[in-house]
mmCIF file of C-alpha atoms in Angstrom:
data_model
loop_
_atom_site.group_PDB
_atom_site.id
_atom_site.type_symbol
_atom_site.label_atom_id
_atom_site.label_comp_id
_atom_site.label_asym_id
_atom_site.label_seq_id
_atom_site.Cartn_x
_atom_site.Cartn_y
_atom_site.Cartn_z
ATOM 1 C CA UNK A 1 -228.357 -54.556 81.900
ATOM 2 C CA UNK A 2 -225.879 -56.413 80.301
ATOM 3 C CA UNK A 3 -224.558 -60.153 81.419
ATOM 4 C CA UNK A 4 -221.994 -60.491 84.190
ATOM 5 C CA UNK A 5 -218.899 -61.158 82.046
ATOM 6 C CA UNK A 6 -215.550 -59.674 81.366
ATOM 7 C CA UNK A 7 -214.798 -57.015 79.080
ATOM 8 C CA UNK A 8 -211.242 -57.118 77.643
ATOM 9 C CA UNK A 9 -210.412 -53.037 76.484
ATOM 10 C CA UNK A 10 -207.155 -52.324 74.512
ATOM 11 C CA UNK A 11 -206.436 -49.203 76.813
ATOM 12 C CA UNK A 12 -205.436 -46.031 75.009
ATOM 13 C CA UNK A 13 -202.350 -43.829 75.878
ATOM 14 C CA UNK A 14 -203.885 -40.851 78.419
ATOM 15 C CA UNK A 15 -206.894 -42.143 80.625
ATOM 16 C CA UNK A 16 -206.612 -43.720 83.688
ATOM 17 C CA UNK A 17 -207.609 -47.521 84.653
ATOM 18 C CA UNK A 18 -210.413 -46.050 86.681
ATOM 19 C CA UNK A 19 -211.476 -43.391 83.295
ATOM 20 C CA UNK A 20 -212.013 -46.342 81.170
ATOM 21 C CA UNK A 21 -213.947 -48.312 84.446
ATOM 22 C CA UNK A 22 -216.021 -45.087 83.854
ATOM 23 C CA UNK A 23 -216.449 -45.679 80.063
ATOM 24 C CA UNK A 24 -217.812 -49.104 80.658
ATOM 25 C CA UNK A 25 -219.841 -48.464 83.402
ATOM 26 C CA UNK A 26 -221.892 -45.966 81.382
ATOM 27 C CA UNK A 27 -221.582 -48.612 77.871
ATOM 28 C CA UNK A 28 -223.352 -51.861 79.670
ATOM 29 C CA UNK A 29 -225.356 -49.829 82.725
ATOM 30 C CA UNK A 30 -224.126 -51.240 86.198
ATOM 31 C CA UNK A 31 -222.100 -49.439 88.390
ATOM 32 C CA UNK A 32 -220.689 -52.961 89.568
ATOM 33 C CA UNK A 33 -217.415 -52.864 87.255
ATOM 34 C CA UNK A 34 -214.161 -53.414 88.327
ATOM 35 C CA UNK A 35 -210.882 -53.700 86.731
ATOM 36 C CA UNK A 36 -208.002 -56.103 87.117
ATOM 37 C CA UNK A 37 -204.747 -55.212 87.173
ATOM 38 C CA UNK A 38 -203.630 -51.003 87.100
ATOM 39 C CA UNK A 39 -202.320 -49.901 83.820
ATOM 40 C CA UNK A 40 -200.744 -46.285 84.253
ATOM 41 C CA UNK A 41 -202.530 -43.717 82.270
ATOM 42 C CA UNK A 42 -199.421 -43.231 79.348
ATOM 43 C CA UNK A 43 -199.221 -47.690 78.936
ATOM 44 C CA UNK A 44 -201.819 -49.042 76.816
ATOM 45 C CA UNK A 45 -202.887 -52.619 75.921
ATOM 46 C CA UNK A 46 -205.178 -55.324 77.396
ATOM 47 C CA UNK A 47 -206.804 -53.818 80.647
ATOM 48 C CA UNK A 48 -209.312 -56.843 81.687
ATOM 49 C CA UNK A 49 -212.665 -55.361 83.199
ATOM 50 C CA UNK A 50 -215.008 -57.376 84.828
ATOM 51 C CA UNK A 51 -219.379 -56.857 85.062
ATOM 52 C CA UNK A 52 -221.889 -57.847 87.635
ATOM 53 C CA UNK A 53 -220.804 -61.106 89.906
ATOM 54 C CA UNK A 54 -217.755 -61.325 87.131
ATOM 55 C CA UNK A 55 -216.133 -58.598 89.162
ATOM 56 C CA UNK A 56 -215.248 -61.474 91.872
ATOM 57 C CA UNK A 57 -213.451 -63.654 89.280
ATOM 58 C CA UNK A 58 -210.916 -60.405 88.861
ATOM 59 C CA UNK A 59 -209.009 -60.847 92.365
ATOM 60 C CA UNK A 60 -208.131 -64.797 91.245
ATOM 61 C CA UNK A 61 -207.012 -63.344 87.735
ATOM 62 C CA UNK A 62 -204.886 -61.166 89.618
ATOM 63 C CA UNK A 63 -202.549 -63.975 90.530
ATOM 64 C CA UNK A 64 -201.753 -65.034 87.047
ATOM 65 C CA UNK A 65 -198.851 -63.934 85.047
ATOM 66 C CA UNK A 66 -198.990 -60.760 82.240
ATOM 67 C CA UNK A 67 -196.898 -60.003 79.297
ATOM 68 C CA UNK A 68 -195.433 -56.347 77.629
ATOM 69 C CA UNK A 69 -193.364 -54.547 75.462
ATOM 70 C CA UNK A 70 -191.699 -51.879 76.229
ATOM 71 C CA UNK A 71 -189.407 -49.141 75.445
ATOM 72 C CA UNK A 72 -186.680 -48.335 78.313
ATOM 73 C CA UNK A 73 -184.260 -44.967 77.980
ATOM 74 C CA UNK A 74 -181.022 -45.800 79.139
ATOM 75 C CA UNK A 75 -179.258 -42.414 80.256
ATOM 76 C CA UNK A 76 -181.649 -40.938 82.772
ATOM 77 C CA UNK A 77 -183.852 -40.717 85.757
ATOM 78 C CA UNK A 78 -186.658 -39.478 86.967
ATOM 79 C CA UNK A 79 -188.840 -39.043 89.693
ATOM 80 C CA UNK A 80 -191.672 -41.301 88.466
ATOM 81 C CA UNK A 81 -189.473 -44.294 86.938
ATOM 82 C CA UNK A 82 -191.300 -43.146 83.370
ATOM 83 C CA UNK A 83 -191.524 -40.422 80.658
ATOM 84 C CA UNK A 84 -194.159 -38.462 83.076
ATOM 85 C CA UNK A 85 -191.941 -37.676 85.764
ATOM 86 C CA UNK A 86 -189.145 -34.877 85.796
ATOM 87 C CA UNK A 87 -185.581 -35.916 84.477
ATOM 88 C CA UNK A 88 -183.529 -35.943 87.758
ATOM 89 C CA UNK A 89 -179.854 -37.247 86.527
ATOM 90 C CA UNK A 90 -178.681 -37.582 83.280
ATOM 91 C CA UNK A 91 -175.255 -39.341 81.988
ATOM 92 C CA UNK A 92 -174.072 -40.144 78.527
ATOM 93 C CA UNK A 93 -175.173 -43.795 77.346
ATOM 94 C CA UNK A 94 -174.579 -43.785 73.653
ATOM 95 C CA UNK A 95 -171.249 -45.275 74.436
ATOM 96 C CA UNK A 96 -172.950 -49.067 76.393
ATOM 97 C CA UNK A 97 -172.017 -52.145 74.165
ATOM 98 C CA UNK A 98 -174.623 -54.121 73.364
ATOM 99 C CA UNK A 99 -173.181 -56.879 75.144
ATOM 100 C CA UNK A 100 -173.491 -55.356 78.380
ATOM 101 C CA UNK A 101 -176.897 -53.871 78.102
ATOM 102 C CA UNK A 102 -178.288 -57.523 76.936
ATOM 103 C CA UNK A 103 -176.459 -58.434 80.570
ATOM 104 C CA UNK A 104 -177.750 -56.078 82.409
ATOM 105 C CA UNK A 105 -181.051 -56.970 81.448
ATOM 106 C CA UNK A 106 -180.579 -60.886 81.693
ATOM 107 C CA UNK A 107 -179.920 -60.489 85.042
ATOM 108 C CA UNK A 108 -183.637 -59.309 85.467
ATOM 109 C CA UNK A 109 -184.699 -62.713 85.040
ATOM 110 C CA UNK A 110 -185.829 -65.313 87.483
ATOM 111 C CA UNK A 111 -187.579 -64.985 90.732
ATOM 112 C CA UNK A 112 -186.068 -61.481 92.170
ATOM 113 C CA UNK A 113 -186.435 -58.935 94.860
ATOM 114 C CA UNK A 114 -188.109 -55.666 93.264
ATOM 115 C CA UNK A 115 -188.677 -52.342 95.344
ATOM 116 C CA UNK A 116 -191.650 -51.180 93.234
ATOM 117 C CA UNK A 117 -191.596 -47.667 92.187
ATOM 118 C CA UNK A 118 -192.352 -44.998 94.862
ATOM 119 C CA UNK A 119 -195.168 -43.647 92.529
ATOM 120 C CA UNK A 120 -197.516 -46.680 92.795
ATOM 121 C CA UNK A 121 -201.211 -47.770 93.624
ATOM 122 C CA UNK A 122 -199.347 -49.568 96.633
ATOM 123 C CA UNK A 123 -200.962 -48.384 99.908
ATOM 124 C CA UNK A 124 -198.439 -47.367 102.781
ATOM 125 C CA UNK A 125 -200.699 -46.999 106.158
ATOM 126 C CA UNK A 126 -203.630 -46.756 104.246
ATOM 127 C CA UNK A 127 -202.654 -44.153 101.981
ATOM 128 C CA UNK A 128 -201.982 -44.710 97.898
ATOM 129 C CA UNK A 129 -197.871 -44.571 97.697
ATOM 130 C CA UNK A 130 -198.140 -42.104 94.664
ATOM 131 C CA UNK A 131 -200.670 -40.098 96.616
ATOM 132 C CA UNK A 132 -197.793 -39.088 99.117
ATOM 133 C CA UNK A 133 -195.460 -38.645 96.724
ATOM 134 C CA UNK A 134 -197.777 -35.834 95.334
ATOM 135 C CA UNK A 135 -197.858 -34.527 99.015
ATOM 136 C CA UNK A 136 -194.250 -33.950 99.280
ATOM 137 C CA UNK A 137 -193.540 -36.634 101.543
ATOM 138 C CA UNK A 138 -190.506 -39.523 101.343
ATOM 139 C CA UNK A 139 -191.975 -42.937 100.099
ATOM 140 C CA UNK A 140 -189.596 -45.824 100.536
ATOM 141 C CA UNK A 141 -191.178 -49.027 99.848
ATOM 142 C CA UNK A 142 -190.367 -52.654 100.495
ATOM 143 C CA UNK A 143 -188.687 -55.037 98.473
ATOM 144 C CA UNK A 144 -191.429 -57.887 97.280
ATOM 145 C CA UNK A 145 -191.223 -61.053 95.111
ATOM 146 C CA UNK A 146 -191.593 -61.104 91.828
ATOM 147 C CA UNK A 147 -190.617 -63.476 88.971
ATOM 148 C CA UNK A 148 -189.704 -62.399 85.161
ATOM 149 C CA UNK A 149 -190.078 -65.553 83.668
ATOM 150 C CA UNK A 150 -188.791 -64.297 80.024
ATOM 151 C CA UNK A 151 -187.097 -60.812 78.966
ATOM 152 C CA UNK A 152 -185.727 -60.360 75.593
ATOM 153 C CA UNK A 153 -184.220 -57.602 74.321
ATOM 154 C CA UNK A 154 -185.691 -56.817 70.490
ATOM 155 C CA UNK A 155 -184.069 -53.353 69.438
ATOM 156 C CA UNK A 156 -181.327 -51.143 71.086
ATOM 157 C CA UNK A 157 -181.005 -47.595 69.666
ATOM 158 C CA UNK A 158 -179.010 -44.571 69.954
ATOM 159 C CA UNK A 159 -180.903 -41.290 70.339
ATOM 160 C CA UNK A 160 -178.622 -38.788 71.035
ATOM 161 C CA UNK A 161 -177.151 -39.353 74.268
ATOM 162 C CA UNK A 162 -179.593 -42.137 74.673
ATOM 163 C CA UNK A 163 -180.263 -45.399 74.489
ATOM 164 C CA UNK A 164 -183.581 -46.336 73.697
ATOM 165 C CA UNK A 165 -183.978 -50.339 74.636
ATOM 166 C CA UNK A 166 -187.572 -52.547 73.213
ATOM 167 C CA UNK A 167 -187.865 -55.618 75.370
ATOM 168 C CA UNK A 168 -191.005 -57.827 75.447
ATOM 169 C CA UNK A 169 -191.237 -59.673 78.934
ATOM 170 C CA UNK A 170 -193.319 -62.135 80.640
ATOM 171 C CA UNK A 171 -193.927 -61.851 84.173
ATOM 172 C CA UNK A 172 -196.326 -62.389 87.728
ATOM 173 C CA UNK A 173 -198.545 -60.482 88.319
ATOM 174 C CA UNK A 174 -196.955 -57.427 90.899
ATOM 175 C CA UNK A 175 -193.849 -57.126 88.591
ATOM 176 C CA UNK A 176 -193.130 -53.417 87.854
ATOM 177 C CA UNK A 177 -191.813 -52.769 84.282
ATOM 178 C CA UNK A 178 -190.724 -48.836 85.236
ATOM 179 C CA UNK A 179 -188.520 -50.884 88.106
ATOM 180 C CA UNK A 180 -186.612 -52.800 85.787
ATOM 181 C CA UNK A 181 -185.831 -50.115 83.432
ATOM 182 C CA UNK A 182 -184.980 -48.066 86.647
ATOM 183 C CA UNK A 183 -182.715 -50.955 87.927
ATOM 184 C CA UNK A 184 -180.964 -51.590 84.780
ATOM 185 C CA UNK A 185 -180.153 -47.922 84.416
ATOM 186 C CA UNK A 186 -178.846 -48.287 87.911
ATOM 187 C CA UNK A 187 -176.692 -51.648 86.789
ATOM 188 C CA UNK A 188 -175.236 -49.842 84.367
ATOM 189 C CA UNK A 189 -174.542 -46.491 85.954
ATOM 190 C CA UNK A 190 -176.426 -44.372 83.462
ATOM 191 C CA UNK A 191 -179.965 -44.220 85.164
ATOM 192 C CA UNK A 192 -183.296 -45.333 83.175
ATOM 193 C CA UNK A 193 -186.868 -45.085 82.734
ATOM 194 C CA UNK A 194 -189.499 -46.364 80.618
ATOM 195 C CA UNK A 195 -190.924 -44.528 77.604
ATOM 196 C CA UNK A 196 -193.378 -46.372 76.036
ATOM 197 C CA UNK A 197 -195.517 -49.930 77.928
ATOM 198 C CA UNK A 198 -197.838 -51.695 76.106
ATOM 199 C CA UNK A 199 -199.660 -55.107 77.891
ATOM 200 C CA UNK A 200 -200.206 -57.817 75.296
ATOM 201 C CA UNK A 201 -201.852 -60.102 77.419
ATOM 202 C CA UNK A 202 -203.545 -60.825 81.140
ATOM 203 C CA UNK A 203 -203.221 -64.574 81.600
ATOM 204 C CA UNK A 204 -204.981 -65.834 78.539
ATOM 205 C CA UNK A 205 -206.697 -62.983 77.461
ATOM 206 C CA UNK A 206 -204.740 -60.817 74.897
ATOM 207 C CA UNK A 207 -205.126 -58.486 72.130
ATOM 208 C CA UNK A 208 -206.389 -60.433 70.007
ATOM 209 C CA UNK A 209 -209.873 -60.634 71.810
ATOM 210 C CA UNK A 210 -209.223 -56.949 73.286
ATOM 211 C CA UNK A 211 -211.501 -54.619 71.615
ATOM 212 C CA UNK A 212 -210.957 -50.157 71.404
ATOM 213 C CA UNK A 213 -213.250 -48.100 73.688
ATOM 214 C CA UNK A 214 -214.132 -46.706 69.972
ATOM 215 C CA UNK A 215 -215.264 -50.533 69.382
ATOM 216 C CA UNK A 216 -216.965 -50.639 72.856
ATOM 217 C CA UNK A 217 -218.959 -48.086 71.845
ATOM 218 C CA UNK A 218 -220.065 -49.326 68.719
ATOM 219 C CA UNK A 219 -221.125 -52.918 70.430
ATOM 220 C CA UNK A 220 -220.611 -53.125 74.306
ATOM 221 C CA UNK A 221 -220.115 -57.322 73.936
ATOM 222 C CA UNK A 222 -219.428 -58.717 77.393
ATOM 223 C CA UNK A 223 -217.215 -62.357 76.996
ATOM 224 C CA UNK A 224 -219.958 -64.366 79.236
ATOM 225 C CA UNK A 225 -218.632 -65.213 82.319
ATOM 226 C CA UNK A 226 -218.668 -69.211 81.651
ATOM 227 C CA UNK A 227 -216.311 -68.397 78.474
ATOM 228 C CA UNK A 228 -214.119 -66.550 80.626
ATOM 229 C CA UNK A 229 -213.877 -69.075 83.147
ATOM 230 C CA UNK A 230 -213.401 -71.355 80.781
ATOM 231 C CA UNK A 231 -210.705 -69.704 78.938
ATOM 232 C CA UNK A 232 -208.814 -68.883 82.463
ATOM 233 C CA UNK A 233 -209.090 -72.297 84.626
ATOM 234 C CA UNK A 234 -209.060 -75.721 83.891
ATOM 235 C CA UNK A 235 -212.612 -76.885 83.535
ATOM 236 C CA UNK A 236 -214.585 -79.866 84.505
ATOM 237 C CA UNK A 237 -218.393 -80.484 83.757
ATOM 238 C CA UNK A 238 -220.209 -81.889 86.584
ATOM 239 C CA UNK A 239 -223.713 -84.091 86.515
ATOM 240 C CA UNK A 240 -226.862 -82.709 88.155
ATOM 241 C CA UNK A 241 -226.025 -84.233 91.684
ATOM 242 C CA UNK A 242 -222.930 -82.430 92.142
ATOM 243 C CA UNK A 243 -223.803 -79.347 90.539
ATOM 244 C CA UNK A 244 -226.662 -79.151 93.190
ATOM 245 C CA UNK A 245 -224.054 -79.704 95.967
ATOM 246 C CA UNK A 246 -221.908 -77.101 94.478
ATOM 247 C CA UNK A 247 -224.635 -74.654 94.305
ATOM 248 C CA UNK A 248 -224.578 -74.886 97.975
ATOM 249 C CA UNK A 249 -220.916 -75.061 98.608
ATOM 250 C CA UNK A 250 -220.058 -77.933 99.339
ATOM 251 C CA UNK A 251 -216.868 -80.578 99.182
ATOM 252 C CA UNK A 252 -216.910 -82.913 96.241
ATOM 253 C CA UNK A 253 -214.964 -85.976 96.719
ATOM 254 C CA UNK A 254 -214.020 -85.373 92.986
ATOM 255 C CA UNK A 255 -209.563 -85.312 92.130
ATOM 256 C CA UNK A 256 -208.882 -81.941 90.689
ATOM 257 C CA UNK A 257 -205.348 -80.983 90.116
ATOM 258 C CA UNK A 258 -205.661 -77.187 90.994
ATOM 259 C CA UNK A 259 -207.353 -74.459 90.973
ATOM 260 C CA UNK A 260 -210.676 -75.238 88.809
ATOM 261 C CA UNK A 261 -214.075 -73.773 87.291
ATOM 262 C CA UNK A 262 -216.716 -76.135 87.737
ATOM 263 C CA UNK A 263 -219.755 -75.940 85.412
ATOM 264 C CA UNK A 264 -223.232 -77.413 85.416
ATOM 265 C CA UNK A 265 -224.973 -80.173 83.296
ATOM 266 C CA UNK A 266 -226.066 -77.282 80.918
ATOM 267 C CA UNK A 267 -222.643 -75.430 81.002
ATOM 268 C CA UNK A 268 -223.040 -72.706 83.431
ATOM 269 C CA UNK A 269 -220.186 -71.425 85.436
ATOM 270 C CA UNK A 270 -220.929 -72.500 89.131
ATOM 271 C CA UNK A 271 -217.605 -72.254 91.096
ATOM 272 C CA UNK A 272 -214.022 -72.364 91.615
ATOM 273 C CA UNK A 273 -212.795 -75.342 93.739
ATOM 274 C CA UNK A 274 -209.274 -76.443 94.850
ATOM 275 C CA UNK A 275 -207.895 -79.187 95.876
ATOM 276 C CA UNK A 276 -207.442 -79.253 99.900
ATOM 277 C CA UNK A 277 -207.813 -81.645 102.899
ATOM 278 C CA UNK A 278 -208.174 -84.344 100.098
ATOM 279 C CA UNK A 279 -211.478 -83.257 98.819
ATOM 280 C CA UNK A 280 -212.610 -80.377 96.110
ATOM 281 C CA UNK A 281 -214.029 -77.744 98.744
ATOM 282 C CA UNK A 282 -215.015 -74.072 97.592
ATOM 283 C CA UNK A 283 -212.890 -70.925 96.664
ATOM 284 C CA UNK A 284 -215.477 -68.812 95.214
ATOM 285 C CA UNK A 285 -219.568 -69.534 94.324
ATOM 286 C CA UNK A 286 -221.307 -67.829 91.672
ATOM 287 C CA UNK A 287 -224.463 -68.759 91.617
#
């Protein structure tokens, strides 16, 4: 079996978060694979899988922010906030100025109140929202925090009646894309959805270390869990008295600053610790 690790996939257009979980599952033999972050089956980009005890790094990569690009239609809706779901109102937007689309988008920026789109992973009484969509049933969910730290607007287009809109944005974790093209359409009175999402990156790991499940194939590599954990948390090495205390759980009377991955004499990845009640004391042990 291959090494508990993460496995960074560039997610083609067409399979499902849980399809390429499948993929991976069969590529380094464990069942115990999880993803981190849903990407809807038409996005691709950087889905970040993790393998063995890895998979309980995933929930605190969960917290940290993600960047896209993506391609919103101005001039209609539809029922899924994207290109899957049926065109529901339509309205001329050939005519928007540039000015006012870059406006309507600005105003996306910051820390905001999103209602996520009713065709979500988010559970309402225990059930998947999009799951009672497909049933027929009303979904309205509940605004939640987000925060878009950057949105820029690259390319605006008319296509026919159209406007197609690229924007590349950096966001938290939680932050629907299909919700801001769907709220900007709404700003602007013409209705929009997204076309086209592609993730660039999941905290610090981005394409550039994200490999094709055609690569995957070839060479299932996992990244071992001390690089992730290096690459995602501030690090500290500790000497063999602490490591042994860490092994065990428990406080260090050692500063840190935040959330941190501690490591032993010989550089494995023991644990994350936080600051709290003055003293480094235990978020997660992995050995």
């Amino acid at each position: 079996m291959t090494e508990p690790g993460l496995v960074v996939v560039d997610k083609p257009g067409g399979i499902t978060s849980h399809g390429v979980v499948g993929r991976v599952r069969r590529l380094v033999g464990t069942r115990k694979v999880g993803h981190a972050g849903t990407l809807d089956p038409m996005a691709t980009g950087v889905l970040v899988l993790g393998v063995d005890r890895a998979t309980r790094l995933l929930g605190h990569l969960m917290l940290t922010e993600k960047r896209y690009e993506a391609t919103v239609r101005l001039g209609a809706s539809t029922t899924t906030d994207d290109a899957e779901g049926e065109v529901v109102a339509s309205t001329s937007a050939a005519a928007l100025s540039a000015e006012a689309v870059a406006a309507a988008f600005a105003a996306q920026v910051g820390d905001i109140e999103q209602v996520p789109t009713a065709v979500s992973a988010i559970k309402v009484d225990g059930k998947r929202a999009y799951q009672r969509v497909r049933d027929g049933e009303e979904v309205e969910l509940a605004a939640r925090p987000v925060t878009v730290h950057e949105l820029t607007v690259d390319d605006q287009r008319v296509v026919g009646e159209h406007l197609d809109v690229d924007i590349s944005v950096r966001c938290s974790s939680g932050t629907y894309i299909r919700a801001i093209a769907r709220d900007v359409g709404t700003a602007l009175g013409v209705g929009g959805h997204l076309t086209a999402l592609r993730r660039t990156a999941v905290g610090p790991y981005g394409l550039e270390v994200a490999r094709t499940l055609e690569q995957l194939e070839e060479d299932p590599a996992v990244l071992p869990i001390a690089d992730a954990a290096r690459l995602a948390f501030p690090s500290v090495d500790l000497d063999a008295d602490e490591a042994g205390a860490v092994r065990v759980g428990r406080a260090l009377g050692r500063p840190l600053e935040g959330l941190t991955a501690l490591f032993d004499p010989d550089g494995r990845f023991l644990a994350l610790y936080e600051p709290r009640e003055g003293q480094a004391r235990p978020v997660a042990v992995f050995v």
